[in-house]
PDB file of C-alpha atoms in Angstrom:
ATOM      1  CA  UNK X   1     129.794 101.175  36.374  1.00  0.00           C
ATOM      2  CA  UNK X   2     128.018  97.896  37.295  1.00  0.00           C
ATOM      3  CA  UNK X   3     127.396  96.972  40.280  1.00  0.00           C
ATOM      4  CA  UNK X   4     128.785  93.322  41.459  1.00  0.00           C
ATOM      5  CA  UNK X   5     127.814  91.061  44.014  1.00  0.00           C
ATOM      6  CA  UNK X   6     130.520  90.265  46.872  1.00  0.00           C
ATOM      7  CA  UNK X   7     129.552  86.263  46.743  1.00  0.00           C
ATOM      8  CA  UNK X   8     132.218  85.106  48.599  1.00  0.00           C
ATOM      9  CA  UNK X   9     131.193  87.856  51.657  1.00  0.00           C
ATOM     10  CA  UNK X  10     128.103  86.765  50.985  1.00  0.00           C
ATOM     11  CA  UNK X  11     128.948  82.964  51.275  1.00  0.00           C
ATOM     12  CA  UNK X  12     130.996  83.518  54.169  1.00  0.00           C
ATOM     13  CA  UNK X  13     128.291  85.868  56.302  1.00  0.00           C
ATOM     14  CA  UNK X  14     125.324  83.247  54.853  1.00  0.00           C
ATOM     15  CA  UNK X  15     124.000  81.421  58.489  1.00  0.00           C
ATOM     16  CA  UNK X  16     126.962  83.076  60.426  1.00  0.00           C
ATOM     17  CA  UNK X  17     126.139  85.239  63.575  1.00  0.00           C
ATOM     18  CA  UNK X  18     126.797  88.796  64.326  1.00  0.00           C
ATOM     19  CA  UNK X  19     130.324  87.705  65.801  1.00  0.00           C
ATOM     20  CA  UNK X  20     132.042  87.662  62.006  1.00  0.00           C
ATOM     21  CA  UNK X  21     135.142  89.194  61.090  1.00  0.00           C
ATOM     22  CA  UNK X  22     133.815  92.326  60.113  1.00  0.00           C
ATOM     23  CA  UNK X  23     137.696  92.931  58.245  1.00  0.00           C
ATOM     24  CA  UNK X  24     137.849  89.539  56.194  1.00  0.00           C
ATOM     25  CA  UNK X  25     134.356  90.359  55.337  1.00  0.00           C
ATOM     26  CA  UNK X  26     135.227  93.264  53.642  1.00  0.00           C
ATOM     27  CA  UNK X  27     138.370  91.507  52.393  1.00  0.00           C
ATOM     28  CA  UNK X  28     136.217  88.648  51.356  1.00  0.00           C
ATOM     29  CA  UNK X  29     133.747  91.544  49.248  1.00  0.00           C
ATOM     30  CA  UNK X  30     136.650  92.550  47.080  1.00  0.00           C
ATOM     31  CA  UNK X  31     138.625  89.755  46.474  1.00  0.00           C
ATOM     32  CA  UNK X  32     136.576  88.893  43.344  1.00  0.00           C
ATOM     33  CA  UNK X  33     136.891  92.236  41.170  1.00  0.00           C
ATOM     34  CA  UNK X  34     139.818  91.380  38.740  1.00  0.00           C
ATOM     35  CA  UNK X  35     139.808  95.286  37.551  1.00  0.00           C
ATOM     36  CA  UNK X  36     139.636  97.660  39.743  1.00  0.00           C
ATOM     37  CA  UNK X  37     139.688 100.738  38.274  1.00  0.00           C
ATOM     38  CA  UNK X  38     142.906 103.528  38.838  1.00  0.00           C
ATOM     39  CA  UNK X  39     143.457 107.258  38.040  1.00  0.00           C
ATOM     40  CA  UNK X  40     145.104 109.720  39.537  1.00  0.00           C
ATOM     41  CA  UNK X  41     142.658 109.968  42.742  1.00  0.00           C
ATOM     42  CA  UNK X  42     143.915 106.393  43.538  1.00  0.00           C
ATOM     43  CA  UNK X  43     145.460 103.450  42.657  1.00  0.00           C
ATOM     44  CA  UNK X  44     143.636  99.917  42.469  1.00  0.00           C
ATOM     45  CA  UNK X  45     145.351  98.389  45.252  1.00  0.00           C
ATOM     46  CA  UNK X  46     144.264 102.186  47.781  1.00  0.00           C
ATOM     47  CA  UNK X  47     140.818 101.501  45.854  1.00  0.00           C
ATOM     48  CA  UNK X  48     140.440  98.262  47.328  1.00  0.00           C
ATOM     49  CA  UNK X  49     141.585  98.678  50.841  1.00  0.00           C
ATOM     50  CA  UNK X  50     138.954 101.470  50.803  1.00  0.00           C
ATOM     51  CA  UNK X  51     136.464  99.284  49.593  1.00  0.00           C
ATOM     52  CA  UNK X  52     137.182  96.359  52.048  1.00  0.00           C
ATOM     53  CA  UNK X  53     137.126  99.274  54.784  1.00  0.00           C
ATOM     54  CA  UNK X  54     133.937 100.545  53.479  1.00  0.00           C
ATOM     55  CA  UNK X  55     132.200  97.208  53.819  1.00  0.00           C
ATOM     56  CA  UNK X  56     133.614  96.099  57.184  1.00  0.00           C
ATOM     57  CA  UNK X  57     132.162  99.713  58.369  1.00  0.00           C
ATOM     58  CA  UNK X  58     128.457  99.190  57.025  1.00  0.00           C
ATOM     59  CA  UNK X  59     129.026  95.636  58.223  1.00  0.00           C
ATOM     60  CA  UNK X  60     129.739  96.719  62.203  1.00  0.00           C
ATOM     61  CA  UNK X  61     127.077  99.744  61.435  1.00  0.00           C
ATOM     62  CA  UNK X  62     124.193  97.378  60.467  1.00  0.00           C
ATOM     63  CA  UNK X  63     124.967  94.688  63.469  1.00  0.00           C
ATOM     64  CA  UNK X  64     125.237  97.595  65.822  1.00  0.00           C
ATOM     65  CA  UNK X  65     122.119  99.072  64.843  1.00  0.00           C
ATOM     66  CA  UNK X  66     119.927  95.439  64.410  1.00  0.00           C
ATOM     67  CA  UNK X  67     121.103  94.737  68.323  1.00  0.00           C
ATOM     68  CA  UNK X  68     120.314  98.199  69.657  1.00  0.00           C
ATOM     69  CA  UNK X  69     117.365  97.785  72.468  1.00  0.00           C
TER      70      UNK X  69
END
């Protein structure tokens, strides 16, 4: 597999504070993949709910940890 970039979560994050939708972020990340792969671990529509979950995580992860004291 190749990695992609998420340029419209990119776009959208670019100059925005730590306030950000952290769910239409990760929304945002997979709307561009056209083919999402599916077997019979998951479908492509549970394989990109997971994905958009797995970004808004790491997204509330990294603000937490860049505003710790």
């Amino acid at each position: 597999p190749t990695p992609l970039r998420a340029s419209a979560a990119e776009a959208a994050a670019l100059g925005q504070g730590p306030d950000i939708d952290a769910d239409e972020l990760g929304r945002l990340a997979m709307s561009g993949l056209t083919d999402v792969p599916a077997d019979v671990h998951g479908s492509a529509a549970y394989r990109s709910r997971v994905g958009a979950a797995m970004v808004s995580r790491a997204w509330r992860e990294a603000i937490s940890e860049a505003t710790r004291a």
